[in-house]
Coordinates of C-alpha atoms in Angstrom, one line a residue:
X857 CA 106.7 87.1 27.4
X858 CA 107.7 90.5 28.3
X859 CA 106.3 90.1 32.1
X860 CA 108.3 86.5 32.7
X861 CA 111.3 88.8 31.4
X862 CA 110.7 91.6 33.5
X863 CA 110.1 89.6 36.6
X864 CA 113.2 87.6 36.0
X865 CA 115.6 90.6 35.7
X866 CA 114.1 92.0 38.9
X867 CA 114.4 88.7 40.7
X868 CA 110.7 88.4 41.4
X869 CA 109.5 84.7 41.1
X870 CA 105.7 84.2 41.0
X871 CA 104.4 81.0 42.8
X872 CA 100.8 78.8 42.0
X873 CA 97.6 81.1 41.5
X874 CA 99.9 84.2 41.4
X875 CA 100.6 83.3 37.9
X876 CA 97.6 83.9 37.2
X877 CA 97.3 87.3 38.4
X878 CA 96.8 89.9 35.7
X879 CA 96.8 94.3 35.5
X880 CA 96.5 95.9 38.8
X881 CA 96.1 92.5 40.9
X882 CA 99.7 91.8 39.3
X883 CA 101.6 94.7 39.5
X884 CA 100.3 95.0 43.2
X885 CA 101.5 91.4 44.2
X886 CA 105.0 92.1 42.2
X887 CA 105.8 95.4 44.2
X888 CA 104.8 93.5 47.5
X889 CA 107.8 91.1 46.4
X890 CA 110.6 93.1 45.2
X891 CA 110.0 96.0 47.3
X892 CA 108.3 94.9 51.0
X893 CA 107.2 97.6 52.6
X894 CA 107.1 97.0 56.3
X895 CA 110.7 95.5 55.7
X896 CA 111.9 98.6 54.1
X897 CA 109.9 101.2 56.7
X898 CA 111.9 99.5 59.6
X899 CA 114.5 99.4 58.0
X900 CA 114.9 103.3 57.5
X901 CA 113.3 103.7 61.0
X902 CA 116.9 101.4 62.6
X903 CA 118.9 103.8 60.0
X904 CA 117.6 107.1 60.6
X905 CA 115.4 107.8 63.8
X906 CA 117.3 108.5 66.9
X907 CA 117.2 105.9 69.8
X908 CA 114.6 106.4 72.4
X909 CA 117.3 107.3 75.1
X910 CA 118.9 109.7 73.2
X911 CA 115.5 111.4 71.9
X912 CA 113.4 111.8 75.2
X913 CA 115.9 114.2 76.4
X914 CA 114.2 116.7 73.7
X915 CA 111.0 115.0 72.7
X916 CA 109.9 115.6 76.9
X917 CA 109.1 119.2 76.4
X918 CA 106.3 117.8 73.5
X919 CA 105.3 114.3 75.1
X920 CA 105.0 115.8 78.7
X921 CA 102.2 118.3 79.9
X922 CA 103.8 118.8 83.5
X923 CA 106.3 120.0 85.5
X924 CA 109.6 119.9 83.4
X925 CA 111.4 120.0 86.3
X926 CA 109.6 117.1 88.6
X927 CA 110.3 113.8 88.6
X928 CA 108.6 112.4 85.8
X929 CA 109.7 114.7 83.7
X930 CA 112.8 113.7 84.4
X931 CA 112.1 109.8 84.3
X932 CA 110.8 110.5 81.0
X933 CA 113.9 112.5 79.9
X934 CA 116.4 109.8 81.3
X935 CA 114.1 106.7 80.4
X936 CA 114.3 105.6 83.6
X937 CA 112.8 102.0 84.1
X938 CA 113.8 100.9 87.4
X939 CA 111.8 99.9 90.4
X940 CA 109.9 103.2 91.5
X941 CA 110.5 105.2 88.6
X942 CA 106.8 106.9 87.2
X943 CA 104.6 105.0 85.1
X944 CA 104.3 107.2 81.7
X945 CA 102.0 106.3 79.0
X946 CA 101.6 108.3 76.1
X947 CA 98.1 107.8 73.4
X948 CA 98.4 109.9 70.4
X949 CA 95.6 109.8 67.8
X950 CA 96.9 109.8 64.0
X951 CA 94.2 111.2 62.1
X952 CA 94.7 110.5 58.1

């Protein structure tokens, strides 16, 4: 009835047991299908974020504890990868 209708204009098709779904179980495998997440966070990630070579020439100052003026400072700032350049990791904890 009104769901088949509703899923049709949306251009959601339901497959085997997902027919069966019903209430929240439903609703939650519908939005997973018209609107998927990950695919959608990446998506405004490539469209709005700043490239990592552009960004580290700011974002040094947070990321890096050190010297800003030494050499991995500047590796960090320039993104340097070649042969010799500093090995930089960076952990961050995200706390919910």
């Amino acid at each position: 009835g009104k769901v088949k209708k509703m899923l049709k204009a949306i251009g959601v098709e339901l497959k085997g047991e997902e027919k069966e779904l019903t209430g929240k179980q439903l609703l939650k495998r519908v939005m997973q299908k018209w609107l998927p997440a990950g695919d959608t966070v990446l998506e405004m990630i490539v469209l709005h974020l700043p490239s990592p070579f552009k960004a580290q020439k700011y974002r040094v100052d947070t990321l890096y504890d050190g010297p800003l003026d030494d050499k991995t400072a500047e590796a960090i700032r320039t993104c340097d990868t070649s042969e010799g350049a500093p090995l930089c990791m960076y952990i961050s904890k995200m706390v919910p």
